[in-house]
Amino acid sequence: MPAHSDQRKLIAECDPYALRRRALETKLLPHEIGRVLFHLNQRRGFKSNRKAERQEGDESGKIAMGAERLDAAIEKIEARTLGEFLAMRLNEGKAARVRMDLESQEYDFYPQRDHVEAEFNAIWIAQARYHPHLLTNTARAALHRILFHQRRLREQPVGFCTFITSERRLPKAHPLFQDLRLYEEVNSP
């Protein structure tokens, strides 16, 4: 961001969706590129951490269906990136944010991390022609890691046993705990 506060305000007031669209075709100022990258970081898209989804490959959820609708909509209007698609929606008077239809309980569209990552790559390639000294491979690798790193989920600690205070309880997902729950349910009055 610029050092002077008035210049920072001017950059912050720029429409980030219009900048994301312009970044594919025309030269942006370095501060405008920073605004685009900051906006991508703020709205970097969904990426699931769930192991079950990765193993099964189940693509029938609301988010997955919204992502498919987004891909179809982007292809239909021939937008090159998610940012260009959203800028076109704003020009038509539609919202750029994800909204769920309350009646059908489905998303109109749902951006995922892949959409934002593809846009990052497209913008980087387009702007690297104009700023080769600024947009180096080293800077790209560092910014890509910062923007798209998905930290691993930490395992939640299990509390201590009520009766043997030196030992930890079994996690609720453990088969022995499940057996105990079944026996308690069956034997309760």
mmCIF file of C-alpha atoms in Angstrom, residues 80-179:
data_model
loop_
_atom_site.group_PDB
_atom_site.id
_atom_site.type_symbol
_atom_site.label_atom_id
_atom_site.label_comp_id
_atom_site.label_asym_id
_atom_site.label_seq_id
_atom_site.Cartn_x
_atom_site.Cartn_y
_atom_site.Cartn_z
ATOM 1 C CA ARG A 80 -11.898 -15.891 -18.331
ATOM 2 C CA THR A 81 -11.767 -15.845 -14.541
ATOM 3 C CA LEU A 82 -13.948 -15.706 -11.463
ATOM 4 C CA GLY A 83 -13.149 -12.005 -11.017
ATOM 5 C CA GLU A 84 -14.257 -11.200 -14.544
ATOM 6 C CA PHE A 85 -17.461 -13.179 -13.978
ATOM 7 C CA LEU A 86 -18.175 -11.260 -10.759
ATOM 8 C CA ALA A 87 -17.391 -7.900 -12.411
ATOM 9 C CA MET A 88 -19.861 -8.751 -15.187
ATOM 10 C CA ARG A 89 -22.504 -9.650 -12.572
ATOM 11 C CA LEU A 90 -21.974 -6.313 -10.838
ATOM 12 C CA ASN A 91 -22.347 -4.468 -14.161
ATOM 13 C CA GLU A 92 -25.704 -6.236 -14.629
ATOM 14 C CA GLY A 93 -26.837 -5.079 -11.177
ATOM 15 C CA LYS A 94 -26.546 -8.520 -9.568
ATOM 16 C CA ALA A 95 -24.742 -9.317 -6.331
ATOM 17 C CA ALA A 96 -21.154 -10.521 -6.330
ATOM 18 C CA ARG A 97 -21.510 -12.295 -3.005
ATOM 19 C CA VAL A 98 -22.729 -15.845 -2.591
ATOM 20 C CA ARG A 99 -26.368 -16.079 -1.563
ATOM 21 C CA MET A 100 -28.483 -19.100 -0.774
ATOM 22 C CA ASP A 101 -31.942 -19.297 -2.289
ATOM 23 C CA LEU A 102 -34.158 -19.689 0.782
ATOM 24 C CA GLU A 103 -36.839 -21.556 -1.107
ATOM 25 C CA SER A 104 -34.688 -24.216 -2.776
ATOM 26 C CA GLN A 105 -31.888 -24.121 -0.150
ATOM 27 C CA GLU A 106 -29.307 -24.070 -2.954
ATOM 28 C CA TYR A 107 -26.508 -21.702 -3.913
ATOM 29 C CA ASP A 108 -26.681 -19.752 -7.173
ATOM 30 C CA PHE A 109 -22.921 -20.147 -7.433
ATOM 31 C CA TYR A 110 -20.179 -21.002 -4.963
ATOM 32 C CA PRO A 111 -16.526 -20.079 -5.626
ATOM 33 C CA GLN A 112 -13.955 -22.605 -4.551
ATOM 34 C CA ARG A 113 -10.249 -22.222 -3.943
ATOM 35 C CA ASP A 114 -9.499 -23.596 -7.426
ATOM 36 C CA HIS A 115 -11.372 -20.701 -9.052
ATOM 37 C CA VAL A 116 -9.405 -18.094 -7.110
ATOM 38 C CA GLU A 117 -6.110 -19.922 -7.668
ATOM 39 C CA ALA A 118 -6.708 -20.038 -11.428
ATOM 40 C CA GLU A 119 -7.453 -16.311 -11.392
ATOM 41 C CA PHE A 120 -4.287 -15.614 -9.387
ATOM 42 C CA ASN A 121 -2.257 -17.483 -12.020
ATOM 43 C CA ALA A 122 -3.943 -15.664 -14.917
ATOM 44 C CA ILE A 123 -3.430 -12.238 -13.324
ATOM 45 C CA TRP A 124 0.179 -13.039 -12.452
ATOM 46 C CA ILE A 125 0.978 -14.085 -16.033
ATOM 47 C CA ALA A 126 -0.773 -11.018 -17.492
ATOM 48 C CA GLN A 127 0.884 -8.518 -15.135
ATOM 49 C CA ALA A 128 4.353 -10.130 -15.148
ATOM 50 C CA ARG A 129 4.785 -8.831 -18.708
ATOM 51 C CA TYR A 130 4.486 -5.265 -17.426
ATOM 52 C CA HIS A 131 6.360 -5.689 -14.114
ATOM 53 C CA PRO A 132 9.047 -8.382 -14.589
ATOM 54 C CA HIS A 133 11.259 -6.886 -11.860
ATOM 55 C CA LEU A 134 8.404 -6.916 -9.329
ATOM 56 C CA LEU A 135 6.530 -10.108 -10.207
ATOM 57 C CA THR A 136 9.353 -12.647 -10.036
ATOM 58 C CA ASN A 137 9.068 -16.399 -9.590
ATOM 59 C CA THR A 138 10.270 -16.069 -5.995
ATOM 60 C CA ALA A 139 7.608 -13.460 -5.214
ATOM 61 C CA ARG A 140 4.982 -15.612 -6.913
ATOM 62 C CA ALA A 141 5.878 -18.678 -4.849
ATOM 63 C CA ALA A 142 5.835 -16.662 -1.614
ATOM 64 C CA LEU A 143 2.503 -14.963 -2.377
ATOM 65 C CA HIS A 144 0.933 -18.200 -3.580
ATOM 66 C CA ARG A 145 1.907 -19.889 -0.308
ATOM 67 C CA ILE A 146 0.524 -16.974 1.729
ATOM 68 C CA LEU A 147 -2.749 -16.745 -0.178
ATOM 69 C CA PHE A 148 -3.585 -20.413 -0.639
ATOM 70 C CA HIS A 149 -1.966 -22.290 2.220
ATOM 71 C CA GLN A 150 -4.473 -24.563 3.947
ATOM 72 C CA ARG A 151 -3.357 -25.395 7.440
ATOM 73 C CA ARG A 152 -4.041 -28.833 8.767
ATOM 74 C CA LEU A 153 -6.770 -29.242 11.328
ATOM 75 C CA ARG A 154 -5.503 -29.928 14.810
ATOM 76 C CA GLU A 155 -6.805 -32.964 16.601
ATOM 77 C CA GLN A 156 -8.925 -31.925 19.550
ATOM 78 C CA PRO A 157 -7.609 -33.114 22.922
ATOM 79 C CA VAL A 158 -9.713 -35.632 24.801
ATOM 80 C CA GLY A 159 -10.376 -35.010 28.489
ATOM 81 C CA PHE A 160 -9.313 -37.160 31.424
ATOM 82 C CA CYS A 161 -11.285 -40.117 32.773
ATOM 83 C CA THR A 162 -13.559 -39.408 35.733
ATOM 84 C CA PHE A 163 -12.536 -42.594 37.570
ATOM 85 C CA ILE A 164 -8.876 -42.981 36.588
ATOM 86 C CA THR A 165 -7.715 -39.378 36.538
ATOM 87 C CA SER A 166 -4.282 -40.195 35.119
ATOM 88 C CA GLU A 167 -5.752 -41.660 31.877
ATOM 89 C CA ARG A 168 -7.526 -39.929 29.011
ATOM 90 C CA ARG A 169 -11.072 -40.819 27.969
ATOM 91 C CA LEU A 170 -11.734 -42.589 24.689
ATOM 92 C CA PRO A 171 -12.771 -40.309 21.824
ATOM 93 C CA LYS A 172 -16.477 -40.521 20.972
ATOM 94 C CA ALA A 173 -15.626 -41.899 17.541
ATOM 95 C CA HIS A 174 -13.682 -44.846 19.000
ATOM 96 C CA PRO A 175 -15.406 -48.250 18.472
ATOM 97 C CA LEU A 176 -15.153 -49.167 22.168
ATOM 98 C CA PHE A 177 -16.917 -45.947 23.146
ATOM 99 C CA GLN A 178 -19.609 -46.659 20.553
ATOM 100 C CA ASP A 179 -20.098 -50.136 22.034
#
